[in-house]
Coordinates of C-alpha atoms in Angstrom, one line a residue:
X1 CA 0.0 0.0 0.0
X2 CA 1.3 3.5 -0.9
X3 CA 2.3 5.8 1.9
X4 CA 0.3 9.1 2.1
X5 CA 0.3 12.0 4.5
X6 CA -2.8 12.6 6.6
X7 CA -2.9 16.2 7.8
X8 CA -4.6 16.7 11.2
X9 CA -5.9 20.1 12.0
X10 CA -6.7 20.3 15.7
X11 CA -8.7 22.8 17.7
X12 CA -9.8 22.8 21.3
X13 CA -12.8 20.6 20.9
X14 CA -12.3 18.3 17.9
X15 CA -10.1 17.5 14.9
X16 CA -10.9 16.2 11.5
X17 CA -8.6 14.1 9.2
X18 CA -8.2 15.3 5.6
X19 CA -6.9 13.2 2.8
X20 CA -4.6 15.9 1.4
X21 CA -1.2 15.8 -0.2
X22 CA -0.5 19.5 0.1
X23 CA 1.9 21.0 2.6
X24 CA -0.6 22.7 4.8
X25 CA -4.1 21.7 6.0
X26 CA -7.1 23.6 4.7
X27 CA -9.2 25.5 7.2
X28 CA -12.5 23.9 8.1
X29 CA -15.1 24.8 5.5
X30 CA -12.7 27.1 3.7
X31 CA -11.5 27.1 0.2
X32 CA -10.2 29.4 -2.6
X33 CA -12.2 32.0 -4.6
X34 CA -10.9 34.5 -7.1
X35 CA -10.1 37.9 -5.9
X36 CA -10.6 41.1 -8.0
X37 CA -7.1 40.8 -9.6
X38 CA -7.8 37.3 -10.8
X39 CA -5.8 35.6 -8.0
X40 CA -7.4 33.4 -5.3
X41 CA -7.9 34.1 -1.6
X42 CA -9.2 32.2 1.3
X43 CA -12.9 32.5 2.0
X44 CA -15.6 30.5 3.6
X45 CA -17.2 27.9 1.3
X46 CA -19.9 25.8 2.9
X47 CA -19.6 22.1 2.1
X48 CA -21.3 18.9 2.9
X49 CA -19.8 16.3 5.1
X50 CA -18.4 14.3 2.1
X51 CA -16.5 17.3 0.9
X52 CA -18.9 18.7 -1.8
X53 CA -19.6 22.4 -2.1
X54 CA -23.1 23.6 -1.3
X55 CA -24.6 25.7 -4.1
X56 CA -25.6 29.3 -3.4
X57 CA -29.4 28.8 -4.2
X58 CA -31.6 31.8 -4.5
X59 CA -29.0 34.3 -3.3
X60 CA -26.7 33.3 -6.1
X61 CA -29.3 34.1 -8.7
X62 CA -30.0 37.4 -7.1
X63 CA -26.3 38.2 -7.2
X64 CA -26.1 37.4 -10.9
X65 CA -26.6 41.1 -11.9
X66 CA -23.7 42.2 -9.7
X67 CA -20.2 42.6 -11.2
X68 CA -18.1 39.5 -10.6
X69 CA -14.2 39.2 -10.8
X70 CA -14.6 36.3 -13.2
X71 CA -16.4 38.6 -15.7
X72 CA -13.0 40.0 -16.8
X73 CA -11.8 36.6 -18.0
X74 CA -15.1 35.8 -19.6
X75 CA -15.0 39.1 -21.6
X76 CA -11.4 38.5 -22.5
X77 CA -12.1 35.2 -24.1
X78 CA -15.7 35.8 -25.4
X79 CA -15.4 39.1 -27.2
X80 CA -12.7 37.9 -29.7
X81 CA -14.6 34.6 -30.1
X82 CA -17.7 36.6 -31.0
X83 CA -15.8 38.6 -33.5
X84 CA -14.3 35.4 -35.1
X85 CA -17.7 33.7 -35.2
X86 CA -19.4 36.7 -36.7
X87 CA -16.7 37.4 -39.3
X88 CA -17.1 34.4 -41.5
X89 CA -20.9 34.8 -42.2
X90 CA -20.4 38.5 -42.9
X91 CA -17.6 37.8 -45.4
X92 CA -19.7 35.0 -46.9
X93 CA -22.5 37.5 -47.6
X94 CA -20.0 39.8 -49.4
X95 CA -18.8 36.8 -51.4
X96 CA -22.3 35.9 -52.3
X97 CA -22.9 39.4 -53.5
X98 CA -19.9 39.1 -55.9
X99 CA -21.0 35.7 -57.1
X100 CA -24.4 37.1 -57.9
X101 CA -22.9 39.0 -60.8
X102 CA -22.1 35.7 -62.4
X103 CA -25.7 34.7 -62.5
X104 CA -28.1 32.4 -60.7
X105 CA -26.5 29.2 -62.0
X106 CA -23.2 30.1 -60.5
X107 CA -24.9 31.0 -57.2
X108 CA -26.7 27.6 -57.2
X109 CA -23.6 25.6 -58.0
X110 CA -21.5 27.3 -55.3
X111 CA -24.3 26.9 -52.8
X112 CA -24.5 23.1 -53.4
X113 CA -20.7 22.8 -53.3
X114 CA -20.5 24.7 -50.0
X115 CA -23.2 22.4 -48.6
X116 CA -21.1 19.3 -49.7
X117 CA -17.9 20.7 -48.2
X118 CA -19.5 21.7 -44.9
X119 CA -21.3 18.5 -44.4
X120 CA -18.2 16.4 -45.4
X121 CA -16.1 18.0 -42.7
X122 CA -18.7 18.7 -39.9
X123 CA -18.1 15.2 -38.5
X124 CA -14.5 16.3 -37.8
X125 CA -15.5 19.1 -35.5
X126 CA -14.2 16.9 -32.7
X127 CA -10.6 18.0 -33.7
X128 CA -11.5 21.3 -32.1
X129 CA -14.0 20.2 -29.4
X130 CA -11.8 17.5 -27.9
X131 CA -8.5 19.4 -28.3
X132 CA -9.5 22.6 -26.5
X133 CA -10.3 21.1 -23.0
X134 CA -7.4 18.7 -23.2
X135 CA -4.8 21.4 -24.0
X136 CA -6.4 23.8 -21.5
X137 CA -6.2 21.2 -18.7
X138 CA -2.6 20.4 -19.6
X139 CA -1.8 24.1 -19.7
X140 CA -3.4 24.6 -16.2
X141 CA -1.4 21.7 -14.9
X142 CA 1.8 23.1 -16.3
X143 CA 2.3 20.1 -18.7
X144 CA 3.3 22.1 -21.7
X145 CA 5.2 19.2 -23.4
X146 CA 2.0 17.1 -23.3
X147 CA 0.1 20.0 -24.7
X148 CA 2.6 20.3 -27.6
X149 CA 2.2 16.5 -28.3
X150 CA -1.6 16.9 -28.3
X151 CA -1.4 19.6 -30.9
X152 CA 1.0 17.6 -33.0
X153 CA -1.3 14.6 -32.8
X154 CA -4.3 16.6 -34.0
X155 CA -2.3 18.1 -36.9
X156 CA -1.2 14.7 -38.1
X157 CA -4.8 13.5 -38.1
X158 CA -5.9 16.7 -39.9
X159 CA -3.3 16.2 -42.7
X160 CA -4.1 12.6 -43.2
X161 CA -7.9 13.1 -43.3
X162 CA -7.5 16.2 -45.5
X163 CA -5.4 14.5 -48.1
X164 CA -7.9 11.6 -48.2
X165 CA -10.7 14.0 -48.7
X166 CA -8.8 15.7 -51.6
X167 CA -8.5 12.3 -53.4
X168 CA -12.1 11.2 -52.6
X169 CA -13.9 14.4 -53.4
X170 CA -11.6 15.1 -56.4
X171 CA -12.4 11.7 -57.9
X172 CA -16.1 11.5 -57.2
X173 CA -17.0 15.2 -57.5
X174 CA -19.8 14.8 -60.0
X175 CA -21.7 11.9 -58.3
X176 CA -21.4 13.7 -55.0
X177 CA -22.8 17.1 -56.2
X178 CA -25.6 15.2 -58.1
X179 CA -26.5 13.5 -54.9
X180 CA -26.9 16.9 -53.2
X181 CA -29.3 18.1 -55.9
X182 CA -27.2 19.5 -58.7
X183 CA -28.9 19.3 -62.1
X184 CA -27.3 19.5 -65.5
X185 CA -27.4 23.3 -65.6
X186 CA -25.6 24.0 -62.3
X187 CA -23.4 20.8 -62.4
X188 CA -20.4 22.4 -64.2
X189 CA -20.3 25.3 -61.7
X190 CA -20.6 23.1 -58.7
X191 CA -17.8 20.8 -59.9
X192 CA -15.4 23.6 -60.7
X193 CA -15.9 25.3 -57.3
X194 CA -15.7 22.2 -55.2
X195 CA -12.5 20.9 -56.9
X196 CA -10.8 24.2 -56.3
X197 CA -11.9 24.6 -52.7
X198 CA -11.2 21.0 -51.6
X199 CA -7.5 21.6 -52.2
X200 CA -7.5 23.4 -48.8
X201 CA -9.1 20.5 -46.9
X202 CA -6.0 19.7 -44.8
X203 CA -5.6 23.3 -43.9
X204 CA -9.3 23.6 -43.0
X205 CA -9.0 20.7 -40.6
X206 CA -5.7 21.8 -39.2
X207 CA -7.2 25.2 -38.5
X208 CA -9.6 23.5 -36.1
X209 CA -6.7 22.2 -34.1
X210 CA -4.8 25.5 -34.2
X211 CA -7.7 27.5 -33.0
X212 CA -8.4 24.9 -30.3
X213 CA -4.8 25.1 -29.2
X214 CA -4.9 28.9 -28.8
X215 CA -8.2 28.6 -26.9
X216 CA -6.6 26.0 -24.6
X217 CA -3.8 28.5 -23.9
X218 CA -6.4 31.1 -23.0
X219 CA -5.9 33.2 -26.2
X220 CA -8.8 33.9 -28.5
X221 CA -7.4 37.2 -29.6
X222 CA -4.7 35.8 -31.9
X223 CA -7.1 33.6 -33.9
X224 CA -9.5 36.6 -34.3
X225 CA -6.7 38.8 -35.6
X226 CA -5.5 36.1 -38.0
X227 CA -9.1 35.7 -39.2
X228 CA -9.2 39.3 -40.1
X229 CA -6.0 38.9 -42.2
X230 CA -7.3 35.8 -43.9
X231 CA -10.7 37.3 -44.8
X232 CA -8.9 40.4 -46.2
X233 CA -7.0 38.0 -48.5
X234 CA -10.4 36.4 -49.4
X235 CA -12.0 39.8 -50.2
X236 CA -9.0 40.8 -52.3
X237 CA -8.6 37.6 -54.3
X238 CA -12.3 37.1 -54.9
X239 CA -12.9 39.9 -57.4
X240 CA -9.3 39.6 -58.8
X241 CA -9.7 36.0 -59.7
X242 CA -13.4 36.0 -60.6
X243 CA -13.4 39.1 -62.8
X244 CA -9.8 40.1 -63.3
X245 CA -8.4 36.7 -64.3
X246 CA -11.9 35.7 -65.7
X247 CA -11.8 32.4 -63.8
X248 CA -15.4 32.5 -62.7
X249 CA -16.5 30.1 -59.9
X250 CA -13.1 28.3 -60.1
X251 CA -11.5 31.6 -59.0
X252 CA -14.0 31.9 -56.2
X253 CA -13.0 28.4 -55.0
X254 CA -9.3 29.3 -55.2
X255 CA -9.8 32.5 -53.3
X256 CA -11.6 30.7 -50.5
X257 CA -8.9 28.0 -50.4
X258 CA -6.1 30.6 -50.3
X259 CA -7.9 32.4 -47.4
X260 CA -8.1 29.2 -45.4
X261 CA -4.4 28.4 -46.1
X262 CA -3.4 31.9 -45.0
X263 CA -5.2 31.5 -41.7
X264 CA -3.8 28.0 -40.9
X265 CA -0.2 28.8 -41.9
X266 CA -0.3 32.0 -39.8
X267 CA -1.7 30.3 -36.7
X268 CA 0.9 27.4 -37.2
X269 CA 3.9 29.8 -37.2
X270 CA 2.5 31.7 -34.3
X271 CA 2.1 28.5 -32.3
X272 CA 5.7 27.6 -32.9
X273 CA 6.9 31.1 -32.1
X274 CA 5.0 31.2 -28.8
X275 CA 6.4 27.8 -27.8
X276 CA 3.0 26.1 -27.9
X277 CA 4.1 23.6 -30.5
X278 CA 7.6 22.0 -30.5
X279 CA 8.7 21.0 -34.0
X280 CA 10.3 17.7 -32.8
X281 CA 6.9 16.6 -31.6
X282 CA 5.5 17.2 -35.1
X283 CA 8.4 15.3 -36.8
X284 CA 7.3 12.0 -35.4
X285 CA 4.0 10.4 -36.4
X286 CA 1.8 9.6 -33.4
X287 CA 1.3 6.0 -32.4
X288 CA -2.1 4.3 -32.9
X289 CA -2.7 3.9 -29.2
X290 CA -2.6 7.7 -29.0
X291 CA -4.8 8.3 -32.0
X292 CA -7.5 5.7 -31.4
X293 CA -8.9 7.4 -28.2
X294 CA -9.2 10.7 -30.1
X295 CA -11.0 8.9 -33.0
X296 CA -13.3 7.2 -30.5
X297 CA -14.1 10.6 -29.0
X298 CA -14.7 11.9 -32.5
X299 CA -17.2 9.1 -33.2
X300 CA -19.1 10.1 -30.0
X301 CA -19.1 13.8 -30.9
X302 CA -20.1 13.1 -34.4
X303 CA -23.3 11.6 -33.0
X304 CA -23.9 14.9 -31.2
X305 CA -23.4 16.9 -34.3
X306 CA -25.5 14.6 -36.5
X307 CA -28.4 14.7 -33.9
X308 CA -28.5 18.5 -34.0
X309 CA -28.1 18.9 -37.8
X310 CA -30.6 16.2 -38.6
X311 CA -33.2 17.8 -36.3
X312 CA -32.8 21.2 -37.9
X313 CA -32.9 19.6 -41.4
X314 CA -36.1 17.7 -40.6
X315 CA -37.6 20.9 -39.2
X316 CA -36.7 22.7 -42.5
X317 CA -38.3 19.9 -44.5
X318 CA -41.4 20.1 -42.3
X319 CA -41.8 23.8 -42.9
X320 CA -41.2 23.3 -46.7
X321 CA -44.2 20.9 -46.8
X322 CA -46.5 23.7 -45.5
X323 CA -46.0 26.0 -48.5
X324 CA -43.8 28.7 -50.0
X325 CA -44.7 31.4 -47.4
X326 CA -44.0 29.1 -44.5
X327 CA -40.6 28.0 -45.7
X328 CA -39.6 31.6 -46.5
X329 CA -40.7 32.6 -42.9
X330 CA -38.9 29.7 -41.4
X331 CA -35.7 30.5 -43.3
X332 CA -35.7 34.1 -42.0
X333 CA -36.4 33.0 -38.4
X334 CA -33.8 30.2 -38.7
X335 CA -31.1 32.6 -39.7
X336 CA -31.9 34.9 -36.8
X337 CA -31.9 31.9 -34.5
X338 CA -28.5 30.8 -35.9
X339 CA -27.1 34.3 -35.4
X340 CA -28.1 34.4 -31.7
X341 CA -26.7 30.9 -31.4
X342 CA -23.3 32.1 -32.6
X343 CA -23.3 34.8 -29.9
X344 CA -24.1 32.1 -27.3
X345 CA -21.4 29.9 -28.7
X346 CA -18.8 32.5 -27.5
X347 CA -19.8 31.6 -23.9
X348 CA -19.3 27.9 -24.7
X349 CA -15.8 28.7 -26.0
X350 CA -15.1 30.6 -22.7
X351 CA -16.3 27.5 -20.7
X352 CA -14.1 25.2 -22.8
X353 CA -11.1 27.4 -22.2
X354 CA -11.4 28.6 -18.6
X355 CA -12.8 25.6 -16.7
X356 CA -10.2 23.0 -17.8
X357 CA -7.4 25.3 -16.7
X358 CA -8.7 25.3 -13.2
X359 CA -9.4 21.6 -13.3
X360 CA -5.8 21.1 -14.4
X361 CA -4.7 23.1 -11.3
X362 CA -7.0 21.0 -9.1
X363 CA -8.8 24.2 -8.2
X364 CA -12.3 22.7 -8.1
X365 CA -13.9 25.7 -6.3
X366 CA -12.6 28.2 -8.9
X367 CA -13.7 25.9 -11.8
X368 CA -17.2 25.6 -10.2
X369 CA -17.4 29.3 -9.7
X370 CA -16.4 30.0 -13.3
X371 CA -19.1 27.6 -14.6
X372 CA -21.8 29.1 -12.4
X373 CA -20.9 32.6 -13.5
X374 CA -21.0 31.5 -17.1
X375 CA -24.5 30.0 -16.5
X376 CA -25.6 33.3 -15.0
X377 CA -24.2 35.3 -18.0
X378 CA -25.8 32.9 -20.5
X379 CA -29.2 33.3 -18.7
X380 CA -28.9 37.1 -18.7
X381 CA -27.9 37.2 -22.4
X382 CA -31.0 35.1 -23.1
X383 CA -33.2 37.5 -21.3
X384 CA -31.7 40.4 -23.3
X385 CA -32.3 38.6 -26.6
X386 CA -35.8 37.7 -25.5
X387 CA -36.6 41.4 -24.9
X388 CA -35.1 42.4 -28.2
X389 CA -37.1 39.9 -30.2
X390 CA -40.3 40.7 -28.3
X391 CA -39.9 44.5 -28.8
X392 CA -38.2 44.6 -32.3
X393 CA -39.8 41.5 -33.8
X394 CA -42.3 43.3 -36.2
X395 CA -39.7 45.8 -37.4
X396 CA -37.2 43.0 -37.9
X397 CA -39.7 41.0 -39.9
X398 CA -40.4 43.9 -42.3
X399 CA -36.6 44.2 -42.9
X400 CA -36.5 40.7 -44.4
X401 CA -39.6 40.6 -46.5
X402 CA -42.2 42.7 -48.3
X403 CA -44.8 40.0 -48.4
X404 CA -47.5 40.6 -45.8
X405 CA -48.2 36.9 -45.3
X406 CA -44.5 36.1 -44.7
X407 CA -44.2 39.1 -42.3
X408 CA -47.2 37.9 -40.4
X409 CA -45.7 34.4 -40.0
X410 CA -42.3 35.7 -39.0
X411 CA -43.9 38.0 -36.4
X412 CA -46.1 35.1 -35.0
X413 CA -42.9 32.9 -34.5
X414 CA -40.8 35.5 -32.7
X415 CA -42.7 35.2 -29.3
X416 CA -42.1 31.4 -29.3
X417 CA -38.4 31.8 -30.3
X418 CA -37.8 34.5 -27.8
X419 CA -39.3 32.9 -24.7
X420 CA -36.8 30.0 -24.9
X421 CA -33.7 32.2 -25.3
X422 CA -32.8 32.3 -21.6
X423 CA -32.9 28.5 -21.6
X424 CA -30.8 28.3 -24.8
X425 CA -28.2 30.5 -23.1
X426 CA -28.0 27.8 -20.4
X427 CA -27.8 25.1 -23.0
X428 CA -24.7 26.5 -24.7
X429 CA -22.9 27.1 -21.4
X430 CA -23.7 23.6 -20.2
X431 CA -22.5 22.2 -23.5
X432 CA -19.2 24.0 -22.9
X433 CA -19.1 22.7 -19.3
X434 CA -19.5 19.1 -20.4
X435 CA -16.9 19.6 -23.2
X436 CA -14.5 21.1 -20.6
X437 CA -15.0 18.2 -18.3
X438 CA -14.6 15.8 -21.3
X439 CA -17.9 14.0 -20.5
X440 CA -18.5 13.6 -24.3
X441 CA -20.5 10.4 -24.1
X442 CA -23.1 11.7 -21.7
X443 CA -23.3 14.9 -23.8
X444 CA -23.8 13.1 -27.0
X445 CA -26.4 10.7 -25.5
X446 CA -28.3 13.6 -23.9
X447 CA -28.5 15.5 -27.2
X448 CA -29.5 12.4 -29.1
X449 CA -32.4 11.8 -26.7
X450 CA -33.5 15.4 -26.8
X451 CA -33.3 15.3 -30.6
X452 CA -35.4 12.1 -30.7
X453 CA -38.1 13.8 -28.7
X454 CA -38.0 16.8 -31.1
X455 CA -38.4 14.5 -34.1
X456 CA -41.5 13.0 -32.5
X457 CA -42.9 16.5 -32.1
X458 CA -42.1 17.3 -35.7
X459 CA -43.9 14.0 -36.8
X460 CA -46.9 15.1 -34.8
X461 CA -46.8 18.5 -36.4
X462 CA -46.9 16.9 -39.9
X463 CA -49.6 14.4 -39.0
X464 CA -51.9 17.0 -37.4
X465 CA -51.2 19.7 -40.0
X466 CA -50.1 22.2 -37.4
X467 CA -48.6 25.5 -38.3
X468 CA -45.1 27.0 -38.4
X469 CA -45.3 27.9 -34.7
X470 CA -45.5 24.2 -33.9
X471 CA -42.2 23.6 -35.8
X472 CA -40.5 26.1 -33.5
X473 CA -42.0 24.6 -30.5
X474 CA -40.7 21.2 -31.6
X475 CA -37.2 22.6 -32.1
X476 CA -37.2 24.2 -28.7
X477 CA -38.4 20.9 -27.1
X478 CA -34.9 19.7 -27.9
X479 CA -33.4 22.7 -26.1
X480 CA -35.6 22.3 -23.0
X481 CA -34.7 18.6 -22.7
X482 CA -31.0 19.4 -23.1
X483 CA -31.2 21.8 -20.2
X484 CA -33.0 19.2 -18.1
X485 CA -30.7 16.3 -18.9
X486 CA -27.4 18.3 -18.7
X487 CA -28.5 20.5 -15.8
X488 CA -29.5 17.5 -13.7
X489 CA -26.1 16.0 -14.1
X490 CA -24.3 19.3 -13.6
X491 CA -25.8 19.6 -10.1
X492 CA -25.1 15.9 -9.3
X493 CA -22.0 14.3 -7.8
X494 CA -21.1 13.1 -11.3
X495 CA -20.9 16.7 -12.6
X496 CA -18.3 17.5 -15.2
X497 CA -17.2 20.4 -13.0
X498 CA -16.7 18.8 -9.5
X499 CA -18.2 20.8 -6.7
X500 CA -15.9 19.7 -3.9
X501 CA -13.5 21.6 -1.8
X502 CA -9.9 22.0 -3.0
X503 CA -7.6 19.4 -1.3
X504 CA -10.4 17.0 -0.3
X505 CA -11.4 13.7 -1.7
X506 CA -15.1 12.8 -1.3
X507 CA -15.6 9.6 0.8
X508 CA -18.9 7.9 1.8
X509 CA -18.2 8.3 5.5
X510 CA -16.1 11.2 6.8
X511 CA -13.4 10.3 9.2
X512 CA -13.5 12.5 12.3
X513 CA -11.6 12.3 15.6
X514 CA -13.3 13.7 18.7
X515 CA -10.7 14.6 21.2
X516 CA -9.5 17.3 23.6
X517 CA -6.0 18.4 22.7
X518 CA -4.1 21.6 23.0
X519 CA -4.7 23.9 20.0
X520 CA -1.8 23.0 17.6
X521 CA -1.4 21.6 14.1
X522 CA 0.7 18.6 13.2
X523 CA 1.3 16.2 10.3
X524 CA 1.8 12.5 10.7
X525 CA 2.8 9.8 8.2
X526 CA 0.6 6.7 8.1
X527 CA 0.2 3.6 6.0
X528 CA -3.1 2.9 4.3

């Protein structure tokens, strides 16, 4: 049996034995909380007898509107993440405007190709989701060499998968785009664009790893600044290649690929310069016993992604069956819903970055406080979005359509969408918490169950010929169930963010010694 140190803190009436390997015993019911300057200080944290923190209850929700020292870190990570998440769709709109001058056939072909590209690589989102918390926890624990090897392993997988995709999509381009709906008129445009863009597939996947690495090292500013540079390259090359070089949609694909390459290469060199990635770690291919766990995690997270995408797709198909006005109204409301989701996703990024660092330091109290504060901020953001949609809904609807029928349908959906926004804020933060705690299996199963219930509601909507409002109720059923399933586990002993005191190990029965001894503190070595 290994030898451990039992620290005994003694007062006049009783002493309690703590299983703690640190050099000094913790004060009874005391722990660490962040101070205003971001450090930690001793403060009373009430706990149960088995070492778990007691949550703040109603008082904590009342305090959510008050400034919190953790807010500085949340803002530091969230604002650049919001900028990066919002930048791509804005540039995509500009690209679409330029492509519009080539005609509707070019627009249709590029739209189909983009759909093929995005769906082909969505399943590899795990390269970012699994890498961020792993690196953040290693960074928090001071294991920088392990973090470098984790980055190198992800880059190797990205290159191998990307090269495979180039061969596969380059060889079977026509059958693939036909499967996604390309007819004879748009087929040439779709093929040209996809073959040009897919050349950047390894860079596209490697970029996920690079961005995850910077997030793990608590830096979302650098990826945001590099995204600005890359999108400037895109906006410069787009008109030059499309119209100047008269390359048409092929030029558009090359411009998009060059933009992706610029972003990935820039982030790669910055990682090396900052010491995040050691080139010797990249020179040696990872062993299969290191790669298989990541691929297994990827399979689990792919189920999560598929559950969400399939539910949204089925909701879109359900709205399309109702008529032209209904699908038009649904598309407008879906785009607004997606925009708000991107803003919420910045909080998920903050959770994936901040919480694992504290877990790596074994600072469970700080990690729990960060997660609770993020939940508060997510709820408050949801309330703000709810008010904005309720007040500005009619004006927003008229900005997207001139058709009175469509405007009426959009306006009727906004109250349903808005009322669920506070819960959606909690969903995104909880998603980030479970990613941070690397409880990927529970996360994927919970989302799959919630999506299954949403599918049943959508089937009922079709069978009963219910309106567009029922479609949005069905989608939000998925969100409500995600809150219930993830929230119940978050507040349980199996939480991805442990709620116990620092330096304690929860045990079924606490060990206590009732004795009268002089007030002193000692440490003894025992065998166990």
